[in-house]
PDB file of C-alpha atoms in Angstrom:
ATOM      1  CA  MET A   1       0.146  -0.776   0.262  1.00 38.00           C
ATOM      2  CA  SER A   2       1.923   3.440  -0.473  1.00 36.00           C
ATOM      3  CA  MET A   3       1.662   6.860   1.515  1.00 37.00           C
ATOM      4  CA  ASN A   4      -0.894   7.762  -0.645  1.00 37.00           C
ATOM      5  CA  SER A   5      -2.695   5.491  -0.772  1.00 34.00           C
ATOM      6  CA  ILE A   6      -2.737   5.695   3.157  1.00 32.00           C
ATOM      7  CA  LYS A   7      -3.659   8.503   3.834  1.00 33.00           C
ATOM      8  CA  ILE A   8      -6.513   8.145   1.423  1.00 30.00           C
ATOM      9  CA  PHE A   9      -7.412   5.018   3.984  1.00 30.00           C
ATOM     10  CA  PHE A  10      -7.222   6.679   7.045  1.00 31.00           C
ATOM     11  CA  SER A  11      -9.091   9.930   5.621  1.00 33.00           C
ATOM     12  CA  LEU A  12     -11.673   7.732   4.762  1.00 31.00           C
ATOM     13  CA  VAL A  13     -12.275   6.365   7.894  1.00 32.00           C
ATOM     14  CA  LEU A  14     -11.937   9.227  10.513  1.00 32.00           C
ATOM     15  CA  SER A  15     -15.166  10.513   7.787  1.00 33.00           C
ATOM     16  CA  VAL A  16     -16.651   7.447   9.056  1.00 31.00           C
ATOM     17  CA  LEU A  17     -15.589   8.285  12.862  1.00 30.00           C
ATOM     18  CA  LEU A  18     -17.176  11.443  12.493  1.00 31.00           C
ATOM     19  CA  PHE A  19     -19.873  11.642  10.511  1.00 32.00           C
ATOM     20  CA  ASN A  20     -21.501   8.178  10.713  1.00 37.00           C
ATOM     21  CA  SER A  21     -22.847   9.213  14.854  1.00 35.00           C
ATOM     22  CA  CYS A  22     -24.901   5.252  13.985  1.00 39.00           C
ATOM     23  CA  GLU A  23     -22.176   3.018  13.467  1.00 40.00           C
ATOM     24  CA  LYS A  24     -20.609   1.939  16.559  1.00 40.00           C
ATOM     25  CA  GLU A  25     -18.064  -0.012  15.305  1.00 45.00           C
ATOM     26  CA  VAL A  26     -15.771   0.161  12.344  1.00 39.00           C
ATOM     27  CA  ASN A  27     -14.103  -2.776  10.567  1.00 45.00           C
ATOM     28  CA  ILE A  28     -11.093  -2.228   8.607  1.00 43.00           C
ATOM     29  CA  ASN A  29      -9.982  -5.126   8.510  1.00 50.00           C
ATOM     30  CA  ALA A  30     -11.275  -7.075   5.503  1.00 54.00           C
ATOM     31  CA  ASP A  31     -12.089 -10.658   4.613  1.00 60.00           C
ATOM     32  CA  TRP A  32      -9.751 -13.110   5.861  1.00 60.00           C
ATOM     33  CA  GLU A  33      -7.255 -14.912   2.957  1.00 76.00           C
ATOM     34  CA  ASP A  34      -5.094 -17.521   3.312  1.00 81.00           C
ATOM     35  CA  ILE A  35      -2.272 -16.223   1.945  1.00 87.00           C
ATOM     36  CA  THR A  36       1.051 -18.385   2.281  1.00 92.00           C
ATOM     37  CA  ILE A  37       4.718 -17.491   3.210  1.00 90.00           C
ATOM     38  CA  VAL A  38       7.515 -19.912   2.587  1.00 94.00           C
ATOM     39  CA  TYR A  39      10.868 -19.096   3.821  1.00 93.00           C
ATOM     40  CA  GLY A  40      14.028 -21.759   1.850  1.00 95.00           C
ATOM     41  CA  LEU A  41      17.614 -21.200   0.861  1.00 94.00           C
ATOM     42  CA  ILE A  42      18.611 -24.801   0.541  1.00 96.00           C
ATOM     43  CA  ASN A  43      22.610 -25.712   0.142  1.00 95.00           C
ATOM     44  CA  PRO A  44      23.556 -29.182  -1.172  1.00 93.00           C
ATOM     45  CA  ASN A  45      26.255 -29.043   1.626  1.00 91.00           C
ATOM     46  CA  ASP A  46      23.956 -28.837   4.078  1.00 93.00           C
ATOM     47  CA  SER A  47      23.202 -32.444   6.311  1.00 94.00           C
ATOM     48  CA  VAL A  48      19.857 -31.339   6.761  1.00 94.00           C
ATOM     49  CA  SER A  49      18.153 -28.528   5.160  1.00 95.00           C
ATOM     50  CA  TYR A  50      15.094 -26.200   6.508  1.00 94.00           C
ATOM     51  CA  LEU A  51      11.880 -24.796   5.249  1.00 95.00           C
ATOM     52  CA  ARG A  52       9.615 -21.862   7.138  1.00 91.00           C
ATOM     53  CA  ILE A  53       6.256 -21.801   6.640  1.00 92.00           C
ATOM     54  CA  GLU A  54       3.554 -20.114   8.058  1.00 89.00           C
ATOM     55  CA  LYS A  55       0.805 -18.058   6.438  1.00 85.00           C
ATOM     56  CA  ALA A  56      -0.013 -15.042   6.718  1.00 74.00           C
ATOM     57  CA  TYR A  57      -3.154 -13.104   9.409  1.00 61.00           C
ATOM     58  CA  LEU A  58      -4.991 -10.857  10.477  1.00 53.00           C
ATOM     59  CA  SER A  59      -5.232  -8.528  13.932  1.00 52.00           C
ATOM     60  CA  ASP A  60      -7.492  -6.627  14.764  1.00 54.00           C
ATOM     61  CA  GLY A  61      -5.157  -5.695  17.776  1.00 52.00           C
ATOM     62  CA  ASP A  62      -1.224  -5.100  17.681  1.00 48.00           C
ATOM     63  CA  ILE A  63       0.447  -6.375  14.618  1.00 46.00           C
ATOM     64  CA  PHE A  64       3.611  -6.974  16.014  1.00 50.00           C
ATOM     65  CA  GLN A  65       1.800  -8.099  19.937  1.00 54.00           C
ATOM     66  CA  ASP A  66       0.113 -10.827  17.321  1.00 48.00           C
ATOM     67  CA  ALA A  67       2.916 -11.852  15.895  1.00 50.00           C
ATOM     68  CA  GLN A  68       4.600 -12.989  19.034  1.00 51.00           C
ATOM     69  CA  ILE A  69       2.157 -15.323  19.475  1.00 54.00           C
ATOM     70  CA  ALA A  70       2.513 -19.078  17.765  1.00 54.00           C
ATOM     71  CA  ASP A  71      -1.176 -19.375  16.709  1.00 56.00           C
ATOM     72  CA  SER A  72      -0.713 -16.501  14.873  1.00 61.00           C
ATOM     73  CA  ASN A  73       1.454 -18.222  12.160  1.00 70.00           C
ATOM     74  CA  LEU A  74       1.100 -21.661  12.026  1.00 81.00           C
ATOM     75  CA  TYR A  75      -0.914 -23.975  10.004  1.00 85.00           C
ATOM     76  CA  LYS A  76      -3.480 -25.759  12.866  1.00 84.00           C
ATOM     77  CA  ASN A  77      -3.473 -28.762  10.572  1.00 89.00           C
ATOM     78  CA  PHE A  78       0.096 -30.900   9.056  1.00 91.00           C
ATOM     79  CA  LEU A  79       1.895 -29.077   5.359  1.00 95.00           C
ATOM     80  CA  GLU A  80       2.945 -31.628   3.343  1.00 97.00           C
ATOM     81  CA  VAL A  81       6.358 -30.610   2.210  1.00 97.00           C
ATOM     82  CA  GLU A  82       8.428 -32.024  -0.517  1.00 97.00           C
ATOM     83  CA  ILE A  83      10.882 -31.006  -3.161  1.00 97.00           C
ATOM     84  CA  TYR A  84      12.862 -32.368  -5.837  1.00 96.00           C
ATOM     85  CA  SER A  85      14.814 -33.570  -9.540  1.00 94.00           C
ATOM     86  CA  ASN A  86      14.269 -35.178 -12.267  1.00 85.00           C
ATOM     87  CA  ASN A  87      15.881 -37.954  -9.577  1.00 78.00           C
ATOM     88  CA  LYS A  88      14.936 -37.748  -6.363  1.00 90.00           C
ATOM     89  CA  THR A  89      12.072 -36.739  -4.581  1.00 95.00           C
ATOM     90  CA  ILE A  90      13.237 -35.826  -1.212  1.00 97.00           C
ATOM     91  CA  VAL A  91       9.861 -35.111   1.916  1.00 97.00           C
ATOM     92  CA  PHE A  92      10.789 -32.821   4.980  1.00 97.00           C
ATOM     93  CA  ASP A  93       8.576 -32.993   8.517  1.00 96.00           C
ATOM     94  CA  THR A  94       8.002 -31.009  11.368  1.00 92.00           C
ATOM     95  CA  ILE A  95      10.381 -30.235  13.471  1.00 89.00           C
ATOM     96  CA  THR A  96      10.848 -28.288  16.647  1.00 86.00           C
ATOM     97  CA  ILE A  97      13.896 -25.217  16.754  1.00 76.00           C
ATOM     98  CA  PHE A  98      14.848 -23.891  20.605  1.00 69.00           C
ATOM     99  CA  ASN A  99      17.606 -20.661  19.435  1.00 59.00           C
ATOM    100  CA  LYS A 100      15.422 -18.749  17.515  1.00 47.00           C
ATOM    101  CA  GLU A 101      16.955 -15.222  18.046  1.00 53.00           C
ATOM    102  CA  ASP A 102      14.436 -12.590  19.653  1.00 51.00           C
ATOM    103  CA  GLY A 103      12.853 -10.773  16.889  1.00 48.00           C
ATOM    104  CA  ILE A 104       9.136  -9.345  15.752  1.00 41.00           C
ATOM    105  CA  PHE A 105       8.362 -13.576  15.269  1.00 45.00           C
ATOM    106  CA  TYR A 106       7.295 -15.722  17.933  1.00 43.00           C
ATOM    107  CA  ALA A 107      10.811 -17.029  20.073  1.00 44.00           C
ATOM    108  CA  PRO A 108      12.762 -19.149  21.017  1.00 53.00           C
ATOM    109  CA  ARG A 109      10.339 -21.898  19.594  1.00 67.00           C
ATOM    110  CA  MET A 110       9.824 -21.939  15.977  1.00 76.00           C
ATOM    111  CA  GLN A 111       8.081 -24.851  14.016  1.00 84.00           C
ATOM    112  CA  VAL A 112       9.687 -25.015  10.838  1.00 89.00           C
ATOM    113  CA  TYR A 113       9.970 -28.153   8.396  1.00 94.00           C
ATOM    114  CA  TYR A 114      13.104 -30.216   8.051  1.00 94.00           C
ATOM    115  CA  ALA A 115      14.787 -33.254   5.939  1.00 96.00           C
ATOM    116  CA  VAL A 116      18.157 -34.967   6.014  1.00 96.00           C
ATOM    117  CA  THR A 117      19.868 -34.177   3.004  1.00 95.00           C
ATOM    118  CA  LYS A 118      22.965 -35.210   3.962  1.00 91.00           C
ATOM    119  CA  ASN A 119      24.484 -36.710   0.200  1.00 91.00           C
ATOM    120  CA  GLN A 120      21.219 -36.753  -0.865  1.00 93.00           C
ATOM    121  CA  LEU A 121      21.126 -33.278  -2.901  1.00 93.00           C
ATOM    122  CA  ASN A 122      22.606 -33.261  -6.167  1.00 89.00           C
ATOM    123  CA  THR A 123      24.467 -29.785  -7.545  1.00 87.00           C
ATOM    124  CA  ASN A 124      23.467 -30.180 -10.805  1.00 79.00           C
ATOM    125  CA  ASP A 125      19.734 -30.274 -11.034  1.00 90.00           C
ATOM    126  CA  ILE A 126      17.475 -28.058 -10.472  1.00 95.00           C
ATOM    127  CA  TYR A 127      14.862 -28.409  -7.843  1.00 96.00           C
ATOM    128  CA  LYS A 128      11.226 -28.419  -6.934  1.00 97.00           C
ATOM    129  CA  LEU A 129       8.918 -26.578  -4.008  1.00 97.00           C
ATOM    130  CA  LYS A 130       4.668 -28.293  -3.507  1.00 97.00           C
ATOM    131  CA  VAL A 131       3.883 -27.153  -0.944  1.00 97.00           C
ATOM    132  CA  THR A 132       0.547 -29.126   0.139  1.00 97.00           C
ATOM    133  CA  ASN A 133      -2.186 -28.226   1.978  1.00 95.00           C
ATOM    134  CA  PRO A 134      -4.594 -31.494   2.681  1.00 95.00           C
ATOM    135  CA  GLU A 135      -7.769 -29.791   4.105  1.00 93.00           C
ATOM    136  CA  SER A 136      -7.737 -26.551   1.017  1.00 92.00           C
ATOM    137  CA  GLY A 137      -6.273 -28.209  -1.288  1.00 94.00           C
ATOM    138  CA  LYS A 138      -4.448 -25.874  -2.129  1.00 95.00           C
ATOM    139  CA  LYS A 139      -1.136 -26.180  -3.424  1.00 97.00           C
ATOM    140  CA  ILE A 140       2.354 -24.120  -3.105  1.00 96.00           C
ATOM    141  CA  THR A 141       5.324 -23.812  -5.516  1.00 98.00           C
ATOM    142  CA  SER A 142       9.008 -22.926  -6.782  1.00 98.00           C
ATOM    143  CA  GLU A 143      11.980 -23.364  -7.730  1.00 97.00           C
ATOM    144  CA  THR A 144      15.801 -23.449  -8.023  1.00 97.00           C
ATOM    145  CA  LYS A 145      19.269 -24.526  -9.756  1.00 95.00           C
ATOM    146  CA  LEU A 146      21.714 -24.746  -7.358  1.00 95.00           C
ATOM    147  CA  ILE A 147      24.554 -23.901  -6.403  1.00 96.00           C
ATOM    148  CA  ASP A 148      27.972 -25.227  -5.202  1.00 94.00           C
ATOM    149  CA  ALA A 149      31.431 -23.532  -3.453  1.00 95.00           C
ATOM    150  CA  SER A 150      32.518 -26.449  -1.716  1.00 91.00           C
ATOM    151  CA  HIS A 151      35.651 -26.337  -3.841  1.00 91.00           C
ATOM    152  CA  ILE A 152      36.429 -22.630  -4.700  1.00 96.00           C
ATOM    153  CA  SER A 153      39.266 -21.364  -5.342  1.00 96.00           C
ATOM    154  CA  PHE A 154      41.643 -18.842  -4.133  1.00 97.00           C
ATOM    155  CA  ASP A 155      44.558 -16.678  -5.530  1.00 97.00           C
ATOM    156  CA  TYR A 156      45.806 -15.294  -1.914  1.00 97.00           C
ATOM    157  CA  PRO A 157      46.081 -16.530   0.266  1.00 97.00           C
ATOM    158  CA  ASN A 158      48.181 -19.916  -0.658  1.00 95.00           C
ATOM    159  CA  TYR A 159      48.806 -21.792   2.986  1.00 95.00           C
ATOM    160  CA  SER A 160      49.846 -18.180   4.532  1.00 97.00           C
ATOM    161  CA  VAL A 161      47.890 -15.239   4.663  1.00 98.00           C
ATOM    162  CA  SER A 162      48.911 -12.216   6.820  1.00 98.00           C
ATOM    163  CA  PHE A 163      47.986  -8.984   8.443  1.00 98.00           C
ATOM    164  CA  VAL A 164      51.351  -6.900   9.489  1.00 97.00           C
ATOM    165  CA  ASN A 165      50.619  -5.284   5.880  1.00 94.00           C
ATOM    166  CA  ASP A 166      47.105  -4.314   4.217  1.00 97.00           C
ATOM    167  CA  LYS A 167      45.993  -7.330   1.640  1.00 97.00           C
ATOM    168  CA  GLU A 168      42.910  -8.303  -0.271  1.00 98.00           C
ATOM    169  CA  ILE A 169      41.398 -11.932  -0.530  1.00 98.00           C
ATOM    170  CA  ILE A 170      41.197 -12.637  -3.686  1.00 98.00           C
ATOM    171  CA  PHE A 171      38.846 -15.607  -4.855  1.00 98.00           C
ATOM    172  CA  ASN A 172      37.048 -16.742  -8.154  1.00 98.00           C
ATOM    173  CA  ALA A 173      33.040 -17.094  -8.324  1.00 97.00           C
ATOM    174  CA  ILE A 174      31.198 -19.680  -8.443  1.00 97.00           C
ATOM    175  CA  LYS A 175      28.348 -20.143 -11.153  1.00 95.00           C
ATOM    176  CA  GLY A 176      24.807 -20.057 -10.590  1.00 95.00           C
ATOM    177  CA  ALA A 177      26.433 -17.113  -8.011  1.00 96.00           C
ATOM    178  CA  LEU A 178      26.259 -13.511  -7.557  1.00 96.00           C
ATOM    179  CA  TYR A 179      26.550 -12.698  -3.521  1.00 96.00           C
ATOM    180  CA  TYR A 180      29.077 -13.067  -2.755  1.00 98.00           C
ATOM    181  CA  GLN A 181      30.568 -12.636   1.840  1.00 97.00           C
ATOM    182  CA  LEU A 182      33.542 -13.586   3.890  1.00 98.00           C
ATOM    183  CA  ASN A 183      33.758 -14.123   6.696  1.00 98.00           C
ATOM    184  CA  ILE A 184      37.624 -15.168   8.742  1.00 98.00           C
ATOM    185  CA  ARG A 185      37.176 -17.299  11.239  1.00 98.00           C
ATOM    186  CA  PHE A 186      41.287 -17.142  13.925  1.00 98.00           C
ATOM    187  CA  HIS A 187      41.039 -21.026  15.586  1.00 98.00           C
ATOM    188  CA  TYR A 188      42.910 -20.781  18.991  1.00 98.00           C
ATOM    189  CA  THR A 189      43.060 -22.960  22.020  1.00 98.00           C
ATOM    190  CA  GLU A 190      42.728 -22.004  25.123  1.00 97.00           C
ATOM    191  CA  GLY A 191      43.196 -23.604  28.535  1.00 96.00           C
ATOM    192  CA  ILE A 192      42.478 -21.768  31.668  1.00 95.00           C
ATOM    193  CA  ILE A 193      44.805 -22.367  34.917  1.00 93.00           C
ATOM    194  CA  SER A 194      42.718 -23.771  37.549  1.00 91.00           C
ATOM    195  CA  GLY A 195      45.527 -25.020  40.960  1.00 88.00           C
ATOM    196  CA  ASN A 196      47.129 -27.569  39.267  1.00 89.00           C
ATOM    197  CA  ASP A 197      44.715 -28.306  35.963  1.00 92.00           C
ATOM    198  CA  THR A 198      44.413 -26.719  33.266  1.00 92.00           C
ATOM    199  CA  SER A 199      40.814 -27.486  30.979  1.00 95.00           C
ATOM    200  CA  PHE A 200      41.532 -26.843  27.268  1.00 95.00           C
ATOM    201  CA  SER A 201      38.781 -26.033  24.176  1.00 97.00           C
ATOM    202  CA  ALA A 202      38.710 -24.974  21.007  1.00 97.00           C
ATOM    203  CA  GLU A 203      38.185 -21.542  20.404  1.00 98.00           C
ATOM    204  CA  TYR A 204      37.291 -19.297  16.893  1.00 98.00           C
ATOM    205  CA  VAL A 205      36.916 -15.190  16.160  1.00 98.00           C
ATOM    206  CA  ASP A 206      34.439 -14.187  13.497  1.00 98.00           C
ATOM    207  CA  TRP A 207      34.975 -11.314  11.385  1.00 98.00           C
ATOM    208  CA  VAL A 208      32.582 -11.456   9.012  1.00 98.00           C
ATOM    209  CA  PHE A 209      32.536  -8.193   5.705  1.00 98.00           C
ATOM    210  CA  PRO A 210      30.150  -6.918   4.079  1.00 96.00           C
ATOM    211  CA  ALA A 211      28.722  -8.903   1.441  1.00 96.00           C
ATOM    212  CA  ILE A 212      29.918  -8.270  -3.005  1.00 97.00           C
ATOM    213  CA  TYR A 213      28.134  -8.795  -6.078  1.00 96.00           C
ATOM    214  CA  SER A 214      29.386 -10.434  -9.533  1.00 97.00           C
ATOM    215  CA  SER A 215      28.806  -9.093 -12.353  1.00 96.00           C
ATOM    216  CA  ASP A 216      27.111 -12.339 -13.536  1.00 96.00           C
ATOM    217  CA  ASP A 217      26.843 -15.297 -12.637  1.00 95.00           C
ATOM    218  CA  LEU A 218      28.412 -17.945 -14.884  1.00 95.00           C
ATOM    219  CA  GLY A 219      31.467 -17.930 -12.607  1.00 95.00           C
ATOM    220  CA  GLY A 220      35.293 -16.865 -13.249  1.00 96.00           C
ATOM    221  CA  GLU A 221      35.249 -13.981 -12.029  1.00 97.00           C
ATOM    222  CA  GLU A 222      37.933 -12.803 -10.350  1.00 98.00           C
ATOM    223  CA  LEU A 223      37.046 -10.531  -6.669  1.00 98.00           C
ATOM    224  CA  GLU A 224      38.493  -8.980  -4.613  1.00 98.00           C
ATOM    225  CA  ILE A 225      38.107  -8.988  -1.139  1.00 98.00           C
ATOM    226  CA  PRO A 226      40.233  -5.909   0.782  1.00 98.00           C
ATOM    227  CA  TYR A 227      40.885  -6.174   4.432  1.00 98.00           C
ATOM    228  CA  PHE A 228      43.147  -3.523   7.009  1.00 97.00           C
ATOM    229  CA  GLY A 229      45.329  -5.688   8.807  1.00 97.00           C
ATOM    230  CA  GLU A 230      45.490  -3.944  12.705  1.00 97.00           C
ATOM    231  CA  GLU A 231      41.246  -4.228  12.158  1.00 98.00           C
ATOM    232  CA  PHE A 232      42.657  -8.426  11.833  1.00 98.00           C
ATOM    233  CA  TYR A 233      44.232  -7.703  15.470  1.00 98.00           C
ATOM    234  CA  ALA A 234      41.686  -5.229  16.483  1.00 98.00           C
ATOM    235  CA  ASN A 235      38.737  -7.647  16.290  1.00 98.00           C
ATOM    236  CA  LEU A 236      40.418 -10.296  18.054  1.00 98.00           C
ATOM    237  CA  ASN A 237      41.423  -8.148  21.818  1.00 97.00           C
ATOM    238  CA  SER A 238      37.497  -6.970  21.523  1.00 97.00           C
ATOM    239  CA  HIS A 239      35.823 -10.179  20.986  1.00 97.00           C
ATOM    240  CA  ILE A 240      38.688 -12.308  23.352  1.00 97.00           C
ATOM    241  CA  PRO A 241      38.566 -11.578  27.162  1.00 95.00           C
ATOM    242  CA  HIS A 242      41.553 -10.397  28.948  1.00 95.00           C
ATOM    243  CA  ILE A 243      42.087 -12.245  31.787  1.00 93.00           C
ATOM    244  CA  ASN A 244      45.338 -13.876  33.691  1.00 91.00           C
ATOM    245  CA  ASN A 245      43.882 -18.198  34.399  1.00 93.00           C
ATOM    246  CA  VAL A 246      44.737 -18.400  31.109  1.00 95.00           C
ATOM    247  CA  ILE A 247      46.873 -19.966  28.337  1.00 95.00           C
ATOM    248  CA  ARG A 248      46.155 -19.223  25.123  1.00 97.00           C
ATOM    249  CA  TYR A 249      47.324 -21.646  21.156  1.00 97.00           C
ATOM    250  CA  GLY A 250      46.600 -19.263  17.913  1.00 97.00           C
ATOM    251  CA  GLY A 251      46.026 -21.331  15.104  1.00 97.00           C
ATOM    252  CA  GLN A 252      44.760 -21.577  12.097  1.00 98.00           C
ATOM    253  CA  ALA A 253      42.892 -19.051  10.284  1.00 98.00           C
ATOM    254  CA  GLU A 254      39.783 -20.111   8.095  1.00 98.00           C
ATOM    255  CA  LEU A 255      38.377 -17.740   4.932  1.00 98.00           C
ATOM    256  CA  ILE A 256      34.749 -18.753   4.706  1.00 98.00           C
ATOM    257  CA  ILE A 257      32.699 -17.409   2.008  1.00 98.00           C
ATOM    258  CA  SER A 258      29.242 -17.356   1.874  1.00 97.00           C
ATOM    259  CA  SER A 259      27.295 -17.384  -1.556  1.00 97.00           C
ATOM    260  CA  ALA A 260      23.696 -17.524  -2.583  1.00 96.00           C
ATOM    261  CA  ASP A 261      22.134 -17.374  -6.221  1.00 96.00           C
ATOM    262  CA  ARG A 262      20.557 -14.436  -8.392  1.00 95.00           C
ATOM    263  CA  THR A 263      17.329 -14.738  -6.220  1.00 95.00           C
ATOM    264  CA  PHE A 264      17.962 -14.163  -3.243  1.00 93.00           C
ATOM    265  CA  GLN A 265      20.329 -11.638  -4.375  1.00 91.00           C
ATOM    266  CA  THR A 266      17.472 -10.111  -5.664  1.00 91.00           C
ATOM    267  CA  TYR A 267      15.374 -10.571  -2.158  1.00 89.00           C
ATOM    268  CA  LEU A 268      18.391  -7.992  -0.234  1.00 87.00           C
ATOM    269  CA  ASP A 269      17.992  -5.531  -3.173  1.00 85.00           C
ATOM    270  CA  LEU A 270      14.281  -4.939  -2.633  1.00 84.00           C
ATOM    271  CA  ASN A 271      14.519  -5.670   1.187  1.00 78.00           C
ATOM    272  CA  LYS A 272      17.249  -3.741   2.190  1.00 75.00           C
ATOM    273  CA  PRO A 273      16.433  -0.419   4.681  1.00 70.00           C
ATOM    274  CA  SER A 274      16.424   2.579   1.397  1.00 64.00           C
ATOM    275  CA  ASN A 275      17.580   5.857   2.020  1.00 64.00           C
ATOM    276  CA  SER A 276      15.447   8.243  -0.191  1.00 60.00           C
ATOM    277  CA  ILE A 277      12.212   9.452   0.570  1.00 58.00           C
ATOM    278  CA  VAL A 278      10.309   7.209  -2.232  1.00 54.00           C
ATOM    279  CA  GLN A 279       9.993   4.588   0.695  1.00 57.00           C
ATOM    280  CA  ASP A 280       7.782   2.386  -2.157  1.00 60.00           C
ATOM    281  CA  ARG A 281       8.989  -0.791  -3.421  1.00 62.00           C
ATOM    282  CA  PRO A 282       7.608  -3.864  -5.305  1.00 67.00           C
ATOM    283  CA  ALA A 283       7.418  -6.704  -3.233  1.00 76.00           C
ATOM    284  CA  PHE A 284       9.995  -9.953  -4.010  1.00 87.00           C
ATOM    285  CA  THR A 285       8.546 -13.522  -4.195  1.00 93.00           C
ATOM    286  CA  ASN A 286       9.079 -16.639  -6.734  1.00 95.00           C
ATOM    287  CA  ILE A 287       6.747 -18.393  -4.503  1.00 96.00           C
ATOM    288  CA  ASN A 288       3.804 -19.387  -7.027  1.00 97.00           C
ATOM    289  CA  ASN A 289       0.553 -18.836  -5.043  1.00 95.00           C
ATOM    290  CA  GLY A 290       2.201 -16.988  -2.248  1.00 94.00           C
ATOM    291  CA  TYR A 291       4.612 -15.481  -0.941  1.00 92.00           C
ATOM    292  CA  GLY A 292       8.625 -15.297   0.130  1.00 93.00           C
ATOM    293  CA  ILE A 293      11.398 -17.129  -1.639  1.00 95.00           C
ATOM    294  CA  PHE A 294      13.179 -19.965  -2.026  1.00 97.00           C
ATOM    295  CA  ALA A 295      16.575 -19.814  -3.000  1.00 97.00           C
ATOM    296  CA  SER A 296      20.287 -21.545  -3.278  1.00 96.00           C
ATOM    297  CA  ARG A 297      23.007 -20.798  -1.540  1.00 95.00           C
ATOM    298  CA  SER A 298      26.688 -22.345  -0.163  1.00 96.00           C
ATOM    299  CA  VAL A 299      29.486 -22.106   1.602  1.00 96.00           C
ATOM    300  CA  GLY A 300      33.456 -22.850   0.377  1.00 96.00           C
ATOM    301  CA  GLY A 301      36.179 -21.834   1.930  1.00 96.00           C
ATOM    302  CA  LYS A 302      40.532 -23.485   3.390  1.00 97.00           C
ATOM    303  CA  MET A 303      42.225 -23.403   5.979  1.00 98.00           C
ATOM    304  CA  VAL A 304      45.200 -21.317   6.008  1.00 98.00           C
ATOM    305  CA  SER A 305      48.060 -20.384   8.568  1.00 98.00           C
ATOM    306  CA  LEU A 306      49.145 -16.420  10.606  1.00 98.00           C
ATOM    307  CA  ASN A 307      52.412 -15.787   8.703  1.00 97.00           C
ATOM    308  CA  SER A 308      55.077 -15.671  11.545  1.00 97.00           C
ATOM    309  CA  LYS A 309      54.951 -11.701  11.595  1.00 97.00           C
ATOM    310  CA  SER A 310      51.349 -12.272  11.997  1.00 98.00           C
ATOM    311  CA  GLU A 311      52.004 -14.267  14.491  1.00 98.00           C
ATOM    312  CA  LYS A 312      55.128 -12.862  16.156  1.00 97.00           C
ATOM    313  CA  LYS A 313      52.707  -8.732  15.833  1.00 97.00           C
ATOM    314  CA  LEU A 314      49.299 -11.382  17.813  1.00 97.00           C
ATOM    315  CA  VAL A 315      52.315 -12.567  20.264  1.00 97.00           C
ATOM    316  CA  ASP A 316      54.274  -8.901  21.085  1.00 97.00           C
ATOM    317  CA  ASP A 317      51.761  -5.898  20.603  1.00 97.00           C
ATOM    318  CA  TYR A 318      48.369  -7.847  22.890  1.00 97.00           C
ATOM    319  CA  PRO A 319      50.203  -9.236  25.686  1.00 96.00           C
ATOM    320  CA  ASP A 320      47.607  -9.180  27.011  1.00 96.00           C
ATOM    321  CA  LEU A 321      45.103 -12.182  25.457  1.00 97.00           C
ATOM    322  CA  LYS A 322      48.843 -14.300  26.183  1.00 96.00           C
ATOM    323  CA  PHE A 323      48.770 -16.069  23.057  1.00 96.00           C
ATOM    324  CA  GLN A 324      51.823 -18.641  21.615  1.00 95.00           C
ATOM    325  CA  PHE A 325      52.663 -20.650  18.498  1.00 94.00           C
TER     326      PHE A 325
END
């Protein structure tokens, strides 16, 4: 609904309230309509795939309060959900997750649809989604072509990475993807000293970069993500606790590239915050007979060591972190 439409709408409501003294109640809600909302990003390398499937709802009160009520969002009956290609059909079932972050919708428990997809998805296939409501007979469909970043190639770094200087992570785009986001994950081992005992655990710190886009989805394009070396150390210094009874052994840096297809990139572009005074934007969906998104994503990367100068800088310049190599 446009801003002008909203203004006209509320002007009409105000007119009714002011001039129609016989009408005691005004119902500004339209008749309820069954609108299915689907969100799904399929990764061929995931052991388990999840789909969020819910319904739109009407509210006579605060829509944000009603969003916190599971019954407002969920179908009361079980939906038949499957994805299929030419060779295989995968059936989804319901499961409740308990770690959804707080937000507009109900949390931390949330019902989703899931299927075990380990070694079940072929990256060369187009997968079609079909959701059937057995009570109404309504069918919702979509499709996506899978992408695979598991073998993404890097031009830099090869075996070791430097954070003493400012450099670029250089890698090659994969076929079918437009969206790329880098996360540099530094792994280390932490030992908490308690008397004569030391308890060790594997830890890591993430350094997430803004997403970039390739110029097309044909694959092979060389992409660069620049970084400032000092920010690597500043990120570690701000996220790792400064405590006395600890020893830490530095490990490797994991370069993680998350990628997604053109559908996901278009969805993000149309839903990102706008600085324009024109707030009306087209609603994007690739769900037939519903709303939402069904798209492909994939994650790839490699492990590299810090070069000797980078290790020395971490030990010498940040003694409070108590790192050894």
